[in-house]
């Protein structure tokens, strides 16, 4: 479980294709300080399992399901990536509950620069729009953000200077893909209410 508060802007060192999967090596001096084999690290919002640590670099396997459902497949050496270690029970929950299970990929439609912040509009797969509400939470490339506007096929968020400086979202422009994870609470509520509606009357 993560919070969507990016700890470090890392860099992809290598991408090794392996049939329908890939092995990803990432440089992250902060997140590798206590990383061990089997640990979890979120890379652009995708929870990956560490298989090897070498100094300031870690390696993880990325399966076909992850490549199909996220934007990790377009990463290449030199690509910046958002990195976050899992939240500990003693930590403050600074963002919102993020699982690291990407629901779909959107694309940046537009960004408008204001004096100290940017308004960014992102396309949303139609099947995810029902989980997104104005002032609700959304994880974009692993960054916990508040939805400014929620449309049937898009959403807008405001990016403060810290987010622009310390995450990939400060570097991406129109057309770039981003990983989307909706608030898991919304999915549970939908499931529970659908089950209750389906129950026969007594």
C-alpha positions as protocol buffer text, in pm:
chain_id: "A"
residue {
  index: 1
  type: UNK
  ca { x: 0 y: 0 z: 0 }
}
residue {
  index: 2
  type: UNK
  ca { x: 125 y: 349 z: -90 }
}
residue {
  index: 3
  type: UNK
  ca { x: 15 y: 708 z: -30 }
}
residue {
  index: 4
  type: UNK
  ca { x: 86 y: 874 z: -365 }
}
residue {
  index: 5
  type: UNK
  ca { x: 352 y: 1099 z: -213 }
}
residue {
  index: 6
  type: UNK
  ca { x: 650 y: 1053 z: -446 }
}
residue {
  index: 7
  type: UNK
  ca { x: 975 y: 1013 z: -256 }
}
residue {
  index: 8
  type: UNK
  ca { x: 1218 y: 1041 z: -540 }
}
residue {
  index: 9
  type: UNK
  ca { x: 1246 y: 1107 z: -912 }
}
residue {
  index: 10
  type: UNK
  ca { x: 1445 y: 811 z: -1037 }
}
residue {
  index: 11
  type: UNK
  ca { x: 1583 y: 718 z: -1377 }
}
residue {
  index: 12
  type: UNK
  ca { x: 1549 y: 404 z: -1588 }
}
residue {
  index: 13
  type: UNK
  ca { x: 1891 y: 247 z: -1640 }
}
residue {
  index: 14
  type: UNK
  ca { x: 1797 y: -52 z: -1854 }
}
residue {
  index: 15
  type: UNK
  ca { x: 1499 y: -230 z: -2007 }
}
residue {
  index: 16
  type: UNK
  ca { x: 1555 y: -594 z: -2103 }
}
residue {
  index: 17
  type: UNK
  ca { x: 1272 y: -753 z: -2307 }
}
residue {
  index: 18
  type: UNK
  ca { x: 1203 y: -1115 z: -2214 }
}
residue {
  index: 19
  type: UNK
  ca { x: 933 y: -1247 z: -2445 }
}
residue {
  index: 20
  type: UNK
  ca { x: 600 y: -1121 z: -2315 }
}
residue {
  index: 21
  type: UNK
  ca { x: 764 y: -963 z: -2008 }
}
residue {
  index: 22
  type: UNK
  ca { x: 1053 y: -730 z: -1933 }
}
residue {
  index: 23
  type: UNK
  ca { x: 1318 y: -673 z: -1669 }
}
residue {
  index: 24
  type: UNK
  ca { x: 1346 y: -311 z: -1555 }
}
residue {
  index: 25
  type: UNK
  ca { x: 1648 y: -158 z: -1381 }
}
residue {
  index: 26
  type: UNK
  ca { x: 1600 y: 178 z: -1213 }
}
residue {
  index: 27
  type: UNK
  ca { x: 1837 y: 412 z: -1032 }
}
residue {
  index: 28
  type: UNK
  ca { x: 1696 y: 550 z: -707 }
}
residue {
  index: 29
  type: UNK
  ca { x: 1948 y: 639 z: -432 }
}
residue {
  index: 30
  type: UNK
  ca { x: 1678 y: 705 z: -172 }
}
residue {
  index: 31
  type: UNK
  ca { x: 1443 y: 411 z: -225 }
}
residue {
  index: 32
  type: UNK
  ca { x: 1730 y: 162 z: -247 }
}
residue {
  index: 33
  type: UNK
  ca { x: 1867 y: 257 z: 95 }
}
residue {
  index: 34
  type: UNK
  ca { x: 1662 y: -13 z: 267 }
}
residue {
  index: 35
  type: UNK
  ca { x: 1549 y: -215 z: -35 }
}
residue {
  index: 36
  type: UNK
  ca { x: 1594 y: -591 z: -27 }
}
residue {
  index: 37
  type: UNK
  ca { x: 1497 y: -882 z: -248 }
}
residue {
  index: 38
  type: UNK
  ca { x: 1117 y: -914 z: -237 }
}
residue {
  index: 39
  type: UNK
  ca { x: 1051 y: -555 z: -132 }
}
residue {
  index: 40
  type: UNK
  ca { x: 790 y: -344 z: -311 }
}
residue {
  index: 41
  type: UNK
  ca { x: 859 y: -14 z: -486 }
}
residue {
  index: 42
  type: UNK
  ca { x: 604 y: 184 z: -687 }
}
residue {
  index: 43
  type: UNK
  ca { x: 737 y: 295 z: -1026 }
}
residue {
  index: 44
  type: UNK
  ca { x: 511 y: 555 z: -1188 }
}
residue {
  index: 45
  type: UNK
  ca { x: 235 y: 421 z: -968 }
}
residue {
  index: 46
  type: UNK
  ca { x: 291 y: 52 z: -1049 }
}
residue {
  index: 47
  type: UNK
  ca { x: 381 y: -171 z: -755 }
}
residue {
  index: 48
  type: UNK
  ca { x: 686 y: -379 z: -856 }
}
residue {
  index: 49
  type: UNK
  ca { x: 875 y: -645 z: -663 }
}
residue {
  index: 50
  type: UNK
  ca { x: 1248 y: -596 z: -624 }
}
residue {
  index: 51
  type: UNK
  ca { x: 1447 y: -896 z: -748 }
}
residue {
  index: 52
  type: UNK
  ca { x: 1794 y: -745 z: -717 }
}
residue {
  index: 53
  type: UNK
  ca { x: 1961 y: -445 z: -553 }
}
residue {
  index: 54
  type: UNK
  ca { x: 2297 y: -319 z: -676 }
}
residue {
  index: 55
  type: UNK
  ca { x: 2413 y: -4 z: -500 }
}
residue {
  index: 56
  type: UNK
  ca { x: 2173 y: 275 z: -597 }
}
residue {
  index: 57
  type: UNK
  ca { x: 1993 y: 60 z: -853 }
}
residue {
  index: 58
  type: UNK
  ca { x: 1718 y: -200 z: -826 }
}
residue {
  index: 59
  type: UNK
  ca { x: 1580 y: -447 z: -1077 }
}
residue {
  index: 60
  type: UNK
  ca { x: 1222 y: -572 z: -1110 }
}
residue {
  index: 61
  type: UNK
  ca { x: 1035 y: -803 z: -1346 }
}
residue {
  index: 62
  type: UNK
  ca { x: 736 y: -658 z: -1530 }
}
residue {
  index: 63
  type: UNK
  ca { x: 479 y: -913 z: -1646 }
}
residue {
  index: 64
  type: UNK
  ca { x: 259 y: -896 z: -1958 }
}
residue {
  index: 65
  type: UNK
  ca { x: -49 y: -797 z: -1753 }
}
residue {
  index: 66
  type: UNK
  ca { x: 139 y: -497 z: -1617 }
}
residue {
  index: 67
  type: UNK
  ca { x: 277 y: -400 z: -1958 }
}
residue {
  index: 68
  type: UNK
  ca { x: -75 y: -422 z: -2106 }
}
residue {
  index: 69
  type: UNK
  ca { x: -243 y: -218 z: -1831 }
}
residue {
  index: 70
  type: UNK
  ca { x: 19 y: 50 z: -1770 }
}
residue {
  index: 71
  type: UNK
  ca { x: 258 y: 282 z: -1950 }
}
residue {
  index: 72
  type: UNK
  ca { x: 569 y: 99 z: -1829 }
}
residue {
  index: 73
  type: UNK
  ca { x: 604 y: -56 z: -2172 }
}
residue {
  index: 74
  type: UNK
  ca { x: 711 y: 279 z: -2322 }
}
residue {
  index: 75
  type: UNK
  ca { x: 993 y: 336 z: -2073 }
}
residue {
  index: 76
  type: UNK
  ca { x: 1348 y: 342 z: -2206 }
}
residue {
  index: 77
  type: UNK
  ca { x: 1693 y: 411 z: -2060 }
}
residue {
  index: 78
  type: UNK
  ca { x: 1704 y: 768 z: -1936 }
}
residue {
  index: 79
  type: UNK
  ca { x: 1329 y: 795 z: -1871 }
}
residue {
  index: 80
  type: UNK
  ca { x: 1247 y: 968 z: -1541 }
}
residue {
  index: 81
  type: UNK
  ca { x: 1015 y: 774 z: -1310 }
}
residue {
  index: 82
  type: UNK
  ca { x: 829 y: 848 z: -987 }
}
residue {
  index: 83
  type: UNK
  ca { x: 941 y: 624 z: -702 }
}
residue {
  index: 84
  type: UNK
  ca { x: 774 y: 550 z: -369 }
}
residue {
  index: 85
  type: UNK
  ca { x: 830 y: 284 z: -105 }
}
residue {
  index: 86
  type: UNK
  ca { x: 528 y: 126 z: 70 }
}
residue {
  index: 87
  type: UNK
  ca { x: 373 y: 312 z: 360 }
}
residue {
  index: 88
  type: UNK
  ca { x: 449 y: 180 z: 709 }
}
residue {
  index: 89
  type: UNK
  ca { x: 176 y: 146 z: 972 }
}
residue {
  index: 90
  type: UNK
  ca { x: 349 y: 417 z: 1178 }
}
residue {
  index: 91
  type: UNK
  ca { x: 360 y: 667 z: 887 }
}
residue {
  index: 92
  type: UNK
  ca { x: 128 y: 961 z: 830 }
}
residue {
  index: 93
  type: UNK
  ca { x: -109 y: 912 z: 536 }
}
residue {
  index: 94
  type: UNK
  ca { x: -14 y: 1226 z: 346 }
}
residue {
  index: 95
  type: UNK
  ca { x: -196 y: 1149 z: 22 }
}
residue {
  index: 96
  type: UNK
  ca { x: -463 y: 879 z: -7 }
}
residue {
  index: 97
  type: UNK
  ca { x: -468 y: 498 z: -12 }
}
residue {
  index: 98
  type: UNK
  ca { x: -294 y: 390 z: -332 }
}
residue {
  index: 99
  type: UNK
  ca { x: -256 y: 19 z: -409 }
}
residue {
  index: 100
  type: UNK
  ca { x: -10 y: 42 z: -694 }
}
residue {
  index: 101
  type: UNK
  ca { x: -258 y: -149 z: -915 }
}
residue {
  index: 102
  type: UNK
  ca { x: -306 y: 65 z: -1225 }
}
residue {
  index: 103
  type: UNK
  ca { x: -663 y: 68 z: -1359 }
}
residue {
  index: 104
  type: UNK
  ca { x: -585 y: 214 z: -1700 }
}
residue {
  index: 105
  type: UNK
  ca { x: -378 y: 452 z: -1907 }
}
residue {
  index: 106
  type: UNK
  ca { x: -481 y: 805 z: -1991 }
}
residue {
  index: 107
  type: UNK
  ca { x: -309 y: 1069 z: -2200 }
}
residue {
  index: 108
  type: UNK
  ca { x: -239 y: 1430 z: -2126 }
}
residue {
  index: 109
  type: UNK
  ca { x: -477 y: 1635 z: -2339 }
}
residue {
  index: 110
  type: UNK
  ca { x: -360 y: 1981 z: -2243 }
}
residue {
  index: 111
  type: UNK
  ca { x: -177 y: 2181 z: -1979 }
}
residue {
  index: 112
  type: UNK
  ca { x: -217 y: 2547 z: -1898 }
}
residue {
  index: 113
  type: UNK
  ca { x: 54 y: 2728 z: -1707 }
}
residue {
  index: 114
  type: UNK
  ca { x: -61 y: 2982 z: -1451 }
}
residue {
  index: 115
  type: UNK
  ca { x: 163 y: 3203 z: -1237 }
}
residue {
  index: 116
  type: UNK
  ca { x: 266 y: 2929 z: -992 }
}
residue {
  index: 117
  type: UNK
  ca { x: 77 y: 2618 z: -1095 }
}
residue {
  index: 118
  type: UNK
  ca { x: -39 y: 2421 z: -1399 }
}
residue {
  index: 119
  type: UNK
  ca { x: -387 y: 2299 z: -1486 }
}
residue {
  index: 120
  type: UNK
  ca { x: -355 y: 1962 z: -1659 }
}
residue {
  index: 121
  type: UNK
  ca { x: -634 y: 1778 z: -1839 }
}
residue {
  index: 122
  type: UNK
  ca { x: -605 y: 1402 z: -1887 }
}
residue {
  index: 123
  type: UNK
  ca { x: -816 y: 1167 z: -2096 }
}
residue {
  index: 124
  type: UNK
  ca { x: -985 y: 887 z: -1902 }
}
residue {
  index: 125
  type: UNK
  ca { x: -1097 y: 545 z: -2032 }
}
residue {
  index: 126
  type: UNK
  ca { x: -1478 y: 548 z: -2037 }
}
residue {
  index: 127
  type: UNK
  ca { x: -1504 y: 252 z: -1798 }
}
residue {
  index: 128
  type: UNK
  ca { x: -1318 y: 443 z: -1525 }
}
residue {
  index: 129
  type: UNK
  ca { x: -1502 y: 774 z: -1536 }
}
residue {
  index: 130
  type: UNK
  ca { x: -1777 y: 661 z: -1296 }
}
residue {
  index: 131
  type: UNK
  ca { x: -1519 y: 625 z: -1017 }
}
residue {
  index: 132
  type: UNK
  ca { x: -1389 y: 982 z: -1053 }
}
residue {
  index: 133
  type: UNK
  ca { x: -1561 y: 1275 z: -884 }
}
residue {
  index: 134
  type: UNK
  ca { x: -1485 y: 1641 z: -840 }
}
residue {
  index: 135
  type: UNK
  ca { x: -1269 y: 1698 z: -528 }
}
residue {
  index: 136
  type: UNK
  ca { x: -1207 y: 1323 z: -507 }
}
residue {
  index: 137
  type: UNK
  ca { x: -869 y: 1153 z: -517 }
}
residue {
  index: 138
  type: UNK
  ca { x: -687 y: 1012 z: -819 }
}
residue {
  index: 139
  type: UNK
  ca { x: -335 y: 872 z: -861 }
}
residue {
  index: 140
  type: UNK
  ca { x: -166 y: 981 z: -1183 }
}
residue {
  index: 141
  type: UNK
  ca { x: 171 y: 816 z: -1245 }
}
residue {
  index: 142
  type: UNK
  ca { x: 162 y: 734 z: -875 }
}
residue {
  index: 143
  type: UNK
  ca { x: 106 y: 1094 z: -764 }
}
residue {
  index: 144
  type: UNK
  ca { x: -188 y: 1152 z: -528 }
}
residue {
  index: 145
  type: UNK
  ca { x: -392 y: 1442 z: -667 }
}
residue {
  index: 146
  type: UNK
  ca { x: -728 y: 1608 z: -612 }
}
residue {
  index: 147
  type: UNK
  ca { x: -966 y: 1613 z: -907 }
}
residue {
  index: 148
  type: UNK
  ca { x: -1059 y: 1966 z: -1013 }
}
residue {
  index: 149
  type: UNK
  ca { x: -1306 y: 1865 z: -1284 }
}
residue {
  index: 150
  type: UNK
  ca { x: -1450 y: 1524 z: -1372 }
}
residue {
  index: 151
  type: UNK
  ca { x: -1599 y: 1473 z: -1717 }
}
residue {
  index: 152
  type: UNK
  ca { x: -1728 y: 1162 z: -1896 }
}
residue {
  index: 153
  type: UNK
  ca { x: -1394 y: 1107 z: -2071 }
}
residue {
  index: 154
  type: UNK
  ca { x: -1151 y: 1341 z: -1898 }
}
residue {
  index: 155
  type: UNK
  ca { x: -1039 y: 1486 z: -1569 }
}
residue {
  index: 156
  type: UNK
  ca { x: -842 y: 1794 z: -1468 }
}
residue {
  index: 157
  type: UNK
  ca { x: -595 y: 1842 z: -1185 }
}
residue {
  index: 158
  type: UNK
  ca { x: -388 y: 2133 z: -1057 }
}
residue {
  index: 159
  type: UNK
  ca { x: -15 y: 2079 z: -1012 }
}
residue {
  index: 160
  type: UNK
  ca { x: 164 y: 2288 z: -749 }
}
residue {
  index: 161
  type: UNK
  ca { x: 532 y: 2389 z: -787 }
}
residue {
  index: 162
  type: UNK
  ca { x: 653 y: 2098 z: -572 }
}
residue {
  index: 163
  type: UNK
  ca { x: 473 y: 1844 z: -791 }
}
residue {
  index: 164
  type: UNK
  ca { x: 604 y: 2011 z: -1106 }
}
residue {
  index: 165
  type: UNK
  ca { x: 959 y: 2000 z: -976 }
}
residue {
  index: 166
  type: UNK
  ca { x: 975 y: 1661 z: -807 }
}
residue {
  index: 167
  type: UNK
  ca { x: 765 y: 1432 z: -1031 }
}
residue {
  index: 168
  type: UNK
  ca { x: 737 y: 1326 z: -1393 }
}
residue {
  index: 169
  type: UNK
  ca { x: 419 y: 1532 z: -1428 }
}
residue {
  index: 170
  type: UNK
  ca { x: 628 y: 1848 z: -1451 }
}
residue {
  index: 171
  type: UNK
  ca { x: 794 y: 1708 z: -1763 }
}
residue {
  index: 172
  type: UNK
  ca { x: 506 y: 1550 z: -1955 }
}
residue {
  index: 173
  type: UNK
  ca { x: 308 y: 1721 z: -2226 }
}
residue {
  index: 174
  type: UNK
  ca { x: 7 y: 1664 z: -2453 }
}
residue {
  index: 175
  type: UNK
  ca { x: -2 y: 1312 z: -2592 }
}
residue {
  index: 176
  type: UNK
  ca { x: 213 y: 1157 z: -2320 }
}
residue {
  index: 177
  type: UNK
  ca { x: 63 y: 848 z: -2148 }
}
residue {
  index: 178
  type: UNK
  ca { x: 4 y: 842 z: -1772 }
}
residue {
  index: 179
  type: UNK
  ca { x: -97 y: 562 z: -1536 }
}
residue {
  index: 180
  type: UNK
  ca { x: -433 y: 606 z: -1364 }
}
residue {
  index: 181
  type: UNK
  ca { x: -548 y: 445 z: -1041 }
}
residue {
  index: 182
  type: UNK
  ca { x: -892 y: 542 z: -916 }
}
residue {
  index: 183
  type: UNK
  ca { x: -985 y: 552 z: -549 }
}
residue {
  index: 184
  type: UNK
  ca { x: -1027 y: 191 z: -439 }
}
residue {
  index: 185
  type: UNK
  ca { x: -1303 y: 293 z: -197 }
}
residue {
  index: 186
  type: UNK
  ca { x: -1525 y: 387 z: -492 }
}
residue {
  index: 187
  type: UNK
  ca { x: -1480 y: 41 z: -644 }
}
residue {
  index: 188
  type: UNK
  ca { x: -1567 y: -132 z: -316 }
}
residue {
  index: 189
  type: UNK
  ca { x: -1879 y: 83 z: -272 }
}
residue {
  index: 190
  type: UNK
  ca { x: -1993 y: -3 z: -625 }
}
residue {
  index: 191
  type: UNK
  ca { x: -1940 y: -373 z: -564 }
}
residue {
  index: 192
  type: UNK
  ca { x: -2124 y: -371 z: -233 }
}
residue {
  index: 193
  type: UNK
  ca { x: -2422 y: -173 z: -362 }
}
residue {
  index: 194
  type: UNK
  ca { x: -2449 y: -392 z: -674 }
}
residue {
  index: 195
  type: UNK
  ca { x: -2454 y: -704 z: -453 }
}
residue {
  index: 196
  type: UNK
  ca { x: -2723 y: -557 z: -229 }
}
residue {
  index: 197
  type: UNK
  ca { x: -2937 y: -459 z: -530 }
}
residue {
  index: 198
  type: UNK
  ca { x: -2909 y: -812 z: -670 }
}
residue {
  index: 199
  type: UNK
  ca { x: -3026 y: -979 z: -347 }
}
residue {
  index: 200
  type: UNK
  ca { x: -3381 y: -1118 z: -374 }
}
residue {
  index: 201
  type: UNK
  ca { x: -3649 y: -958 z: -159 }
}
residue {
  index: 202
  type: UNK
  ca { x: -3743 y: -1148 z: 155 }
}
